[in-house]
Structures are given as C-alpha cells and as structure tokens.
CSV table of C-alpha atoms and ligand atoms in Angstrom, one decimal:
chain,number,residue,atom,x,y,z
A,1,UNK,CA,104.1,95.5,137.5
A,2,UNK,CA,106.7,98.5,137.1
A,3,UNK,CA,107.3,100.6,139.8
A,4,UNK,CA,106.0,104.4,139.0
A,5,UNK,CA,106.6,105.4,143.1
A,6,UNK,CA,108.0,109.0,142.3
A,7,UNK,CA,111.6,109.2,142.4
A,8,UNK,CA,111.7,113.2,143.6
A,9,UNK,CA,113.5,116.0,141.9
A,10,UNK,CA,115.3,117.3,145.0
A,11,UNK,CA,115.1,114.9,148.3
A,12,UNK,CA,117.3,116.6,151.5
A,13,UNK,CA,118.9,113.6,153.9
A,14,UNK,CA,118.4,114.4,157.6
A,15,UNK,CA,119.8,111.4,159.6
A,16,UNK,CA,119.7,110.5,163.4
A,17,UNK,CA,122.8,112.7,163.7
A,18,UNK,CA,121.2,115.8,163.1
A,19,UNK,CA,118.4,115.0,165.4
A,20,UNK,CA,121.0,114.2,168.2
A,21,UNK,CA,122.9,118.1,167.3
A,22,UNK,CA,119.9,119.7,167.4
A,23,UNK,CA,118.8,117.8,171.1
A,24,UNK,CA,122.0,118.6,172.4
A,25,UNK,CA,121.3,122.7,171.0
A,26,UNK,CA,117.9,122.4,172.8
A,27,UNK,CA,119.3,121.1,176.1
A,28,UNK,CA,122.4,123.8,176.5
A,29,UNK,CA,119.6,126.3,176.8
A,30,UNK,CA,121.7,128.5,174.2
A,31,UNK,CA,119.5,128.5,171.3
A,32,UNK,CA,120.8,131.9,169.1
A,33,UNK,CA,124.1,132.4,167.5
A,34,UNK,CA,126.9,131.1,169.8
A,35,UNK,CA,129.4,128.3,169.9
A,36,UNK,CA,127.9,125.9,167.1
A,37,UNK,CA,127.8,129.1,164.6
A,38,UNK,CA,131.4,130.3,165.7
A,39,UNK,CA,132.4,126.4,164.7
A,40,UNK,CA,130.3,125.8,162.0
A,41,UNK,CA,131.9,129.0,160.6
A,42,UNK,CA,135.6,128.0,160.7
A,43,UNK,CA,134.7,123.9,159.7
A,44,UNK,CA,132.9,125.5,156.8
A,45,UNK,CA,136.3,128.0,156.0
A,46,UNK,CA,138.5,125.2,156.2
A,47,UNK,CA,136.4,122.5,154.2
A,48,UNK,CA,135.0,125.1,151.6
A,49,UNK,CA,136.0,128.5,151.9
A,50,UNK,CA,139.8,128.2,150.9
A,51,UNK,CA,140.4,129.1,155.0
A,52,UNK,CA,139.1,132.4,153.7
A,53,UNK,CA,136.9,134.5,157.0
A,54,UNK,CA,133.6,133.0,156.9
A,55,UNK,CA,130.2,134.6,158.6
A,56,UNK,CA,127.1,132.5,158.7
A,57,UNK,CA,123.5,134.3,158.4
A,58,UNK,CA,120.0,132.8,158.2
A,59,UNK,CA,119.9,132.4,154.5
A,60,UNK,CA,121.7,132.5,151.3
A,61,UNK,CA,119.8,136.1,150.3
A,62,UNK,CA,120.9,137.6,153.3
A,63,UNK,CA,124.5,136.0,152.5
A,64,UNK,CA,124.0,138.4,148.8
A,65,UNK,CA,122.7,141.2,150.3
A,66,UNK,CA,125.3,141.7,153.4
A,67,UNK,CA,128.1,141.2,151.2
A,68,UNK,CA,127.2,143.3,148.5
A,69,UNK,CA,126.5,146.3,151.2
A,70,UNK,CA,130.1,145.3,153.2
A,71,UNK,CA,131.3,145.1,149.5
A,72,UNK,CA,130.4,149.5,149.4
A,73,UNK,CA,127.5,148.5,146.5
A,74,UNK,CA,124.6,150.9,147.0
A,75,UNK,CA,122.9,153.6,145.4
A,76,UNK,CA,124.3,154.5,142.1
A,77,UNK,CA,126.2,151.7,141.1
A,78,UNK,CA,125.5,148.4,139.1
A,79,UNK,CA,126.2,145.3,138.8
A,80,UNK,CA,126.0,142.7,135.9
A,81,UNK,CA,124.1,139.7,136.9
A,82,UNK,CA,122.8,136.8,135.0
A,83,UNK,CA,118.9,136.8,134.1
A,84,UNK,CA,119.1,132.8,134.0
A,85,UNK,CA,119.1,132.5,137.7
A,86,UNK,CA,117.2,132.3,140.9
A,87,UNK,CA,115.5,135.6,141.1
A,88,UNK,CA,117.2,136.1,144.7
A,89,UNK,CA,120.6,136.9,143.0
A,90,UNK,CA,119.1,140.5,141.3
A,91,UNK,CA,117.1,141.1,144.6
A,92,UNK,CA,119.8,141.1,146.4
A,93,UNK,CA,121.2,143.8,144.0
A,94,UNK,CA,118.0,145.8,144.7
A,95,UNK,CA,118.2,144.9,148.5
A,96,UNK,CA,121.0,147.1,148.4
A,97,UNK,CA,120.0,149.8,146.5
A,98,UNK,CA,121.6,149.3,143.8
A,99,UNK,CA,120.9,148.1,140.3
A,100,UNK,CA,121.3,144.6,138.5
A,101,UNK,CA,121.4,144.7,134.6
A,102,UNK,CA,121.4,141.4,133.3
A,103,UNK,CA,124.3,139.5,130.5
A,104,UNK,CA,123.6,136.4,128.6
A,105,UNK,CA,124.8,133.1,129.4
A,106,UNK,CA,127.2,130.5,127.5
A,107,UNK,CA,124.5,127.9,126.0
A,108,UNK,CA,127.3,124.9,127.2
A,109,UNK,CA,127.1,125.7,130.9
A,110,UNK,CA,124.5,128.2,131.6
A,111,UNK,CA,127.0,130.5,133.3
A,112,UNK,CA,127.5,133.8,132.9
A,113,UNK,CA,128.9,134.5,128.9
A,114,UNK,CA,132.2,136.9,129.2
A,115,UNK,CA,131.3,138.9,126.0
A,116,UNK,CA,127.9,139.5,126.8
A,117,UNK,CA,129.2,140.7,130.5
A,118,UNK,CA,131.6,143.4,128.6
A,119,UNK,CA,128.9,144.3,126.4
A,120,UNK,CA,126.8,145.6,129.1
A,121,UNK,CA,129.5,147.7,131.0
A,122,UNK,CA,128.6,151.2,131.1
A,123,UNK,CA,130.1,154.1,133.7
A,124,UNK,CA,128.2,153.1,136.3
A,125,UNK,CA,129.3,149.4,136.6
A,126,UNK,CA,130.9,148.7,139.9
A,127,UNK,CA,130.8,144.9,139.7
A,128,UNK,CA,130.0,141.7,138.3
A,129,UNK,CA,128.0,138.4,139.9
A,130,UNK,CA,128.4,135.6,138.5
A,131,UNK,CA,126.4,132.5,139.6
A,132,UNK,CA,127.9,129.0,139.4
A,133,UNK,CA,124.1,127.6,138.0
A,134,UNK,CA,123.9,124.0,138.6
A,135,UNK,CA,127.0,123.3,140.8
A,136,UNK,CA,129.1,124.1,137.7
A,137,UNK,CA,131.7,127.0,138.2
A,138,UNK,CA,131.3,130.1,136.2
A,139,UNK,CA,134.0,131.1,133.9
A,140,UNK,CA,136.1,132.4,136.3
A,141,UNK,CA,139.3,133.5,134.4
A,142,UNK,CA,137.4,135.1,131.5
A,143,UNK,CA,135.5,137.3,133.9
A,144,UNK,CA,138.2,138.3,136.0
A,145,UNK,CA,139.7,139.7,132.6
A,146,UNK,CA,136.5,141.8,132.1
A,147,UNK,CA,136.5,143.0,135.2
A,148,UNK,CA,140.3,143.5,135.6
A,149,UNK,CA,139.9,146.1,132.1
A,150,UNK,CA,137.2,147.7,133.5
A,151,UNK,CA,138.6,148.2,137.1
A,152,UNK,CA,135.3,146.3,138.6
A,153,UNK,CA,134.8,144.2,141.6
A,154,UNK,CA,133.4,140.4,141.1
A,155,UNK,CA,131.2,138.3,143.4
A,156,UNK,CA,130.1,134.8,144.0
A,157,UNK,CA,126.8,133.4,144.0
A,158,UNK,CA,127.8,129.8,144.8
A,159,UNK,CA,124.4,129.3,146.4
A,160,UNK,CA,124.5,126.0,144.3
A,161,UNK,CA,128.2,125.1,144.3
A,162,UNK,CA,129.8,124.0,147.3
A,163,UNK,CA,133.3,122.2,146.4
A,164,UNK,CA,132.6,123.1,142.8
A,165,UNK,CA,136.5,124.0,141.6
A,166,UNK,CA,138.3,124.9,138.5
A,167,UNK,CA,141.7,124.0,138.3
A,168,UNK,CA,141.6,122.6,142.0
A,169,UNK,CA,140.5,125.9,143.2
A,170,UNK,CA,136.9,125.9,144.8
A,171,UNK,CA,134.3,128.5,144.1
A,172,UNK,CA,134.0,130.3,146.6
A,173,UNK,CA,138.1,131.5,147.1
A,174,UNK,CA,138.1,133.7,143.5
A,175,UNK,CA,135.4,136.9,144.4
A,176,UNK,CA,135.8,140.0,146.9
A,177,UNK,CA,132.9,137.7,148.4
A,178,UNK,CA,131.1,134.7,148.1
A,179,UNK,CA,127.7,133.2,149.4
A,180,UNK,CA,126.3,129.5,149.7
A,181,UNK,CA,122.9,129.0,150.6
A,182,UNK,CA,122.6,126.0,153.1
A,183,UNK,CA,118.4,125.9,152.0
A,184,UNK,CA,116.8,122.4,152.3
A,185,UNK,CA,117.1,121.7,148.0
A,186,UNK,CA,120.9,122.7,148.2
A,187,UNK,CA,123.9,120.3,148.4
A,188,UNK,CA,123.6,120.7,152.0
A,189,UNK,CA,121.6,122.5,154.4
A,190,UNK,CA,120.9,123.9,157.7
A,191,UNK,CA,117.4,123.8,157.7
A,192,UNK,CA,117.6,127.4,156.1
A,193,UNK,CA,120.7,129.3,156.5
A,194,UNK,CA,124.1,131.2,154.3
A,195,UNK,CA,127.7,131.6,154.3
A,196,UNK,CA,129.4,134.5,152.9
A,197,UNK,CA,133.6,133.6,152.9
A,198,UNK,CA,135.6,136.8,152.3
A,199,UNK,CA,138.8,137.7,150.2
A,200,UNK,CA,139.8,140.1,153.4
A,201,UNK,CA,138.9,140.9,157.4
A,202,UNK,CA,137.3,144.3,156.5
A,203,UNK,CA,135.0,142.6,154.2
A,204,UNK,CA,133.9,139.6,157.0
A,205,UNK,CA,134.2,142.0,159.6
A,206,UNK,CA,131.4,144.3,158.1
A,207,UNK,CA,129.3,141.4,157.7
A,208,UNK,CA,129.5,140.5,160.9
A,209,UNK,CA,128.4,144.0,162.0
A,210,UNK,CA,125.5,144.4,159.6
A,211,UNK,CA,124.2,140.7,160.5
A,212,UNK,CA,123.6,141.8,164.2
A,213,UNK,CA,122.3,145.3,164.3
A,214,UNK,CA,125.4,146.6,163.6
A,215,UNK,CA,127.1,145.8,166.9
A,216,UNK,CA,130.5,144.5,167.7
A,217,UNK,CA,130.2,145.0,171.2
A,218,UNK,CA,126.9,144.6,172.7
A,219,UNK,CA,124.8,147.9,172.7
A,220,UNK,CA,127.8,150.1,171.2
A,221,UNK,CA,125.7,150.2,168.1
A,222,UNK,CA,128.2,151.6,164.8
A,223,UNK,CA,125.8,151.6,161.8
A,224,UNK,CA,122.2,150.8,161.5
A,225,UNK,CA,121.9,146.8,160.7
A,226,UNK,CA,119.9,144.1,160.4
A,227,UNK,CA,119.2,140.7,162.8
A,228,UNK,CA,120.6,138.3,159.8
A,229,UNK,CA,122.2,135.9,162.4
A,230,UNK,CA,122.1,131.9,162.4
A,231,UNK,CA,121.1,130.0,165.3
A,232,UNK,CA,123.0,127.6,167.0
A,233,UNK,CA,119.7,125.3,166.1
A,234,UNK,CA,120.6,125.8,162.4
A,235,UNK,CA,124.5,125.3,163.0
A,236,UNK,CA,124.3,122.4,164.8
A,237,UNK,CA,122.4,120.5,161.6
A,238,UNK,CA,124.8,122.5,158.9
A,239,UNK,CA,128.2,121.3,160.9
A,240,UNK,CA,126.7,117.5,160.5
A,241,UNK,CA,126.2,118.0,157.0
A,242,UNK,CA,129.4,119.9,156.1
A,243,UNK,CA,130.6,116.5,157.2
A,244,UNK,CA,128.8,114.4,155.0
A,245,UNK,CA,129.0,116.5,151.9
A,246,UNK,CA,132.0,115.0,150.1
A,247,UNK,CA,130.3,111.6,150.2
A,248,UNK,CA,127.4,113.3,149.0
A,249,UNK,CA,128.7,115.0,146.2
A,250,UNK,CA,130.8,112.0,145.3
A,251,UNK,CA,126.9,110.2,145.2
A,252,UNK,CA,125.9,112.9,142.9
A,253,UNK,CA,129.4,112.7,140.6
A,254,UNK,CA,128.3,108.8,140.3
A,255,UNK,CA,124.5,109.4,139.4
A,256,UNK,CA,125.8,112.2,136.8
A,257,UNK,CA,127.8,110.3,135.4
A,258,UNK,CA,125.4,106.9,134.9
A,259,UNK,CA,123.5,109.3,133.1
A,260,UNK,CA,126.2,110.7,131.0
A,261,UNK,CA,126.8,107.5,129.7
A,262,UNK,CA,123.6,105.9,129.5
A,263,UNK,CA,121.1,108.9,127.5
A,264,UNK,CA,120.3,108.8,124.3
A,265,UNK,CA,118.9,111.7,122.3
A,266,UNK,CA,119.0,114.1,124.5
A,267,UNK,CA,122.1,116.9,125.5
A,268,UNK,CA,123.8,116.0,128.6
A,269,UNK,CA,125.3,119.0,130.1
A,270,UNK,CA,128.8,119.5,129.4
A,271,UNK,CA,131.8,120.0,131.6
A,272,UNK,CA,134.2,122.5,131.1
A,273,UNK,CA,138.4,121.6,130.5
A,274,UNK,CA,139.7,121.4,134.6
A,275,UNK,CA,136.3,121.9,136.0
A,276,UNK,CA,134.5,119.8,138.9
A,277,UNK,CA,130.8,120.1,138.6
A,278,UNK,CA,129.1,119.3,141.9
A,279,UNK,CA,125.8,118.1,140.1
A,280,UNK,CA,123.2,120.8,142.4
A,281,UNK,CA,121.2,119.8,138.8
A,282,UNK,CA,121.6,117.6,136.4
A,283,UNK,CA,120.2,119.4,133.4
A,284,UNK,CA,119.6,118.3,130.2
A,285,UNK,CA,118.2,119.8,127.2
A,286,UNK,CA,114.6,119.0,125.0
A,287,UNK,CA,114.3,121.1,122.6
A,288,UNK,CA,110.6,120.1,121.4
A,289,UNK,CA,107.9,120.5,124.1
A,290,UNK,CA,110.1,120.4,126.9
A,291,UNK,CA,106.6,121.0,129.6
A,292,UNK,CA,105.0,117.5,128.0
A,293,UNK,CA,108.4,115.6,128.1
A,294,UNK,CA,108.7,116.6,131.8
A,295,UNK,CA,104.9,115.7,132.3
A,296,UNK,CA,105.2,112.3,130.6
A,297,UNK,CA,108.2,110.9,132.8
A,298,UNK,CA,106.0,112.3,135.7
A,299,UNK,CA,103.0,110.3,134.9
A,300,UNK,CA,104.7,107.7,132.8
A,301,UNK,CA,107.4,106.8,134.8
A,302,UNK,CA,107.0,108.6,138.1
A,303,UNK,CA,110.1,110.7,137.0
A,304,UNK,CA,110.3,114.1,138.6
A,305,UNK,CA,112.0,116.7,137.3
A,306,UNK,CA,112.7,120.5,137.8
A,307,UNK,CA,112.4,123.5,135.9
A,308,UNK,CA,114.9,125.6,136.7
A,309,UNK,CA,113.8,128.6,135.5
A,310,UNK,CA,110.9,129.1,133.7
A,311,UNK,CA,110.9,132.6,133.3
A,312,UNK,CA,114.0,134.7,132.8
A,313,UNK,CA,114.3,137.0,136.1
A,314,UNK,CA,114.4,140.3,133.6
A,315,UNK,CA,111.5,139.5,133.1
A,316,UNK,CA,109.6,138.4,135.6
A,317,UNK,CA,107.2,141.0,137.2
A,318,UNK,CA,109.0,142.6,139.9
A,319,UNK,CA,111.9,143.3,136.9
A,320,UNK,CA,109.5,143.4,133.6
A,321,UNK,CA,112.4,144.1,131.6
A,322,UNK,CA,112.9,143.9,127.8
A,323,UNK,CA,116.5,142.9,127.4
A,324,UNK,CA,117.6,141.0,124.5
A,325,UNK,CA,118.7,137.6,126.1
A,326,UNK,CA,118.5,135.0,123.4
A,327,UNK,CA,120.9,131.7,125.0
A,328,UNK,CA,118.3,133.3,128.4
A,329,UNK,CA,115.5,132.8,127.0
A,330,UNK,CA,116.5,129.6,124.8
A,331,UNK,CA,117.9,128.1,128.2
A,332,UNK,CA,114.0,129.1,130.4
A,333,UNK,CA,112.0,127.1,127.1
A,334,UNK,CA,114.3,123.9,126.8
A,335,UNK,CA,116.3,123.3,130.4
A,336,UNK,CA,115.1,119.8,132.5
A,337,UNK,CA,116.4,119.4,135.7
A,338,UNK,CA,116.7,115.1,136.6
A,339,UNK,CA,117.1,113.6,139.5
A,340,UNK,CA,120.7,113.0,140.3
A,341,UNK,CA,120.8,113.4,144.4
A,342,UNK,CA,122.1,111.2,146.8
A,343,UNK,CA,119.8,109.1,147.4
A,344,UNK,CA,118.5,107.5,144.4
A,345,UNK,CA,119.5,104.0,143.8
A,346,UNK,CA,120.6,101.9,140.9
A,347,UNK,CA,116.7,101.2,139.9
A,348,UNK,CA,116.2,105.0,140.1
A,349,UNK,CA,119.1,105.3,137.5
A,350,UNK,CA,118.0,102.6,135.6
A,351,UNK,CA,114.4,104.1,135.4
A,352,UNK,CA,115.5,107.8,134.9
A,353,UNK,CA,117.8,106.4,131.7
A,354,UNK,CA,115.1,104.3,130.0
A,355,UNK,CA,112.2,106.9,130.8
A,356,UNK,CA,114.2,109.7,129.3
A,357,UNK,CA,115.5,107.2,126.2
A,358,UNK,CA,112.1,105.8,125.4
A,359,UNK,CA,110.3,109.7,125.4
A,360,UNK,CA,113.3,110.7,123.6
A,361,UNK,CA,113.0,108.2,120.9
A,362,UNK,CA,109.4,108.6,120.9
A,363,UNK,CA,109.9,112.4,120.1
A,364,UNK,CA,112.2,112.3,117.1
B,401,PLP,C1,119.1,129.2,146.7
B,401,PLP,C2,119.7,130.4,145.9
B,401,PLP,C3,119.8,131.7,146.4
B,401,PLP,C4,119.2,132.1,147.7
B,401,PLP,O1,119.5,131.3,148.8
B,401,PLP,P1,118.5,131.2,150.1
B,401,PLP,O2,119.3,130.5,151.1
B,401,PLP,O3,117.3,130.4,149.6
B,401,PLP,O4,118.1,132.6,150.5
B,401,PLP,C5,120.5,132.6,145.7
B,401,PLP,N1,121.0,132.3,144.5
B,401,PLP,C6,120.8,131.1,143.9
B,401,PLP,C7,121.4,130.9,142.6
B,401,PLP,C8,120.2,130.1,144.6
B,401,PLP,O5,120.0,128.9,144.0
C-alpha cells in the first residue's frame, strides 16, 4: 500500500524550547515589549541584519509600512513595486499614503526585472521595492543602477529571505530599509511578528518612535504613532528560532537540491551567478494546466503544493489595475510551489520526485 498521508506545502517547527521561552515570558510577569525584544533585536542584527539597527514590530506589514513612513514616503510620491508578490508589499505603499505602480519581473527568478523598473519611472518616483520572492535575492546591483540614475531610494521586502545573500552579502544590508516577516509559513517565525534593519540611526530611530505611539520617553508624545510593538511572548519564540535557522535553511538547501537533480520535465527554478537562495519556495514551472497538475499530486500522491500567487496584485480588487505585465501574469497561470521545508524526509523527497515525474510524463 503506498503512503498518500499529505506531505504539507508549508509545516512551521515549534519544539519544546519554544514552549520553555514562552513559560519563562509568562512567569516574569513582563508580557509586552521588554528584555526578550531588546535581545531578540540585536541576535537578529548580528545573525541577519549585517549588525545593521534592528526594530522588531508585530508583523512583517507593519515592518513595510513603518519603514516606508521613517523612510519620508507619503503623499505624493511613488514607488515601483512588483505586482507578482504578496499583496502586503503594495498595501503597505498605500498604508502610507503613497502610491505603488507595479514593473515586471525576470521570468528566471521572479524578481523584480531592472528594465521594466526604469520603464515605469516618472517625476514622481521616490523609490523602488524590490521583493526577494521565494528566498531568492532580487537583482540587487542592476536596481541600485536604476535608482542611482534616477536619484531614488530602494527598499527591501525580504519577508521571504532571511540569509538569502549575493556575493556573500545578505539581503537585508543593501536598502535604506529592510523587513522580514517572522509569520508562521516563513523561514522562521515568532508566532506573528517583523524586523525592519536600517542603513542608519535616524531611519531605526523613527521606527522605533512610530511603533509605540510615537514616544521615546514615556508620555512626551513627538508625532502621532501607532502601537506596532512585539511582545516579549513573541520574542522569546523568534530568539529560539533565529537559532535554529541556519540548520534549517541548510535542510531546505538539501531538499532543493534533491529536487534539482532528481525532476524530470518540468523547470526547476534557477539560481543566479553568486546567489544563495534560501528555498522560502521551491517553485517550479507547468506550463499546461498548472490547477489539475497541482490537484493530481494532491489526490494522487498526497502532494501539497502552493500557489503563490494566483492573481497578479494590480489586479486584484482593492488595485483593479490594467497594467501590461506579461512574465506577471505568465508567472500567476504557471508557478507551483513544492514542498521543500525542513521537515520532510527522504520518502517525502522520493514521493515529491516520482509524483511530479510521473504527472509530468503523463502530460507531454
Ligand atoms: C509574508 C509577507 C509579507 C507580510 O508579512 P506579515 O508578517 O505576514 O505581515 C510581506 N511581503 C511578502 C513578500 C511576504 O511574503
């Protein structure tokens, strides 16, 4: 009898050590931001953030949102986003009252296409926001020539790339400011929670304001701001799993690259020269009925998989936009995320590769 338990698309690891951080939050008595954020922030800066100032917030949009805002984005101004994305990357443009107009992506690594960036540059541009889709890095040097032509700022939405790096560099360490999402599904988690790293103190410093009602000192209230703060709760898990992470993504480097080697008739995703993909997804493309391949290795083979996205974010309802994104929209019809997370075993692997080889074959 063959096994057809569902191997998930996404599974997040919570072990006996983040019970026992959390316990030990509960019994201090201090549950809101305090000593586990102010550590979880510089273990995070130090392991991730290029020692770069670090703020944690209660999610990954808040993360966008505060940084864009401490970055001076606001009414007026725009900035170039990718429509292949999580929609929360162009909210958070919005959140700050400002607007996102969307570029095309490279078809090889679903990033953010340079040319298609320039093309969309008009007076008002302040800055560009590239997302590193996937856990593989955006094309960092060709974007920092747009922007460096066009006098523009550039941001990170590494909500999906934590130790992603090109060149040795991570993500993270090349924007004005960056954000990871610490959300159950991402490469690690806090139970829901962000980071925003900073090129400079005024930058962190401003997020720090706007994430607790704008105070530095406690009821000397400078600007109107928001309650976006972390709880030492949250902290407590995320400083755990910062620990655990390079084994993790080392897990998801192995799985990625079983798969590499062992599909058949179907495009792997590529990796660019000098890059380290972090495998958030492992994507592949089917180019003929994506929807029933994904539905066949579900009931087939108890294969879950991921579509991530469906629907390009121009043109989803709260945008309904009518830009011409061709690799956007070719990327929504034909992208399959497959399991690749840590804790899949070698029969996973081996039931992941001859699912996808068998449907594959059986398609062409
Ligand atoms: C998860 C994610 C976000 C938002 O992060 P949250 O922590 O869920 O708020 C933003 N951008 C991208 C690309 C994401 O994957």
């Amino acid at each position: 009898m063959t096994d057809t338990t569902l191997i998930p698309a996404a599974r997040p690891i919570i072990g006996d050590e983040e019970r026992a951080a959390v316990d030990a939050v509960l019994r201090s008595g201090m549950l809101a931001q305090g000593p586990e954020v102010a550590a979880f922030e510089s273990e995070f800066s130090a392991e991730l953030g290029g020692g770069r100032p670090t703020a944690a917030v209660n999610s990954g949009t808040s993360g966008l949102h505060l940084g864009l805002l401490a970055a001076g984005i606001g009414p007026g101004d725009e900035v170039v986003v990718p429509s292949f994305t999580f929609a929360a990357t162009a909210n958070a443009v919005v959140l700050a009252g400002a607007t996102p107009v969307f570029a095309d992506i490279d078809p090889a690594t679903f990033n953010l296409d340079a040319a298609s960036v320039e093309s969309v540059i008009g007076p008002r541009t302040a800055a560009i926001m590239p997302v590193h889709l996937y856990g593989h890095p955006a094309d960092m040097a060709a974007l920092a020539a747009v922007a460096d032509r066009h006098s523009l700022a550039v941001f990170e939405d590494a909500a999906q790339a934590h130790g992603a790096t090109i060149d040795g560099r991570q993500v993270g360490t090349f924007g004005r400011f960056a954000m990871f999402s610490l959300y159950p599904t991402k490469n690690m988690t806090s139970g829901e929670g962000g980071m925003v790293v900073s090129a400079d103190e005024a930058t962190d410093q401003r997020v720090r304001l706007l994430r607790n009602q704008g105070m530095a000192r406690q009821y000397e209230n400078e600007v109107a701001g928001f309650n976006a703060r972390m709880t030492d709760l949250h902290a407590a898990i995320g400083r755990v799993q910062l620990r655990k992470l390079a084994g993790w993504t080392a897990d998801r480097r192995r799985n990625a690259g079983r798969l590499d080697a062992e599909l058949e008739g179907v495009v792997t995703p590529p990796v660019a020269p000098g890059v380290e993909h972090v495998y958030h997804q492992y994507t592949i493309r089917v180019a003929e009925d994506r929807d029933g391949f994904a539905r066949a290795l579900r009931e087939e083979y108890g294969v879950g998989t991921g579509v991530y996205y469906p629907t390009p974010v121009h043109r989803l309802p709260s945008f309904a936009q009518s830009d011409d994104l061709p690799e956007t929209e070719r990327a929504a019809a034909t992208a399959l995320s497959l399991p690749v997370h840590p804790s899949l075993t070698d029969a996973d692997l081996d039931r992941i590769v001859d699912a996808v080889n068998r449907l594959a074959k059986a398609g062409s």
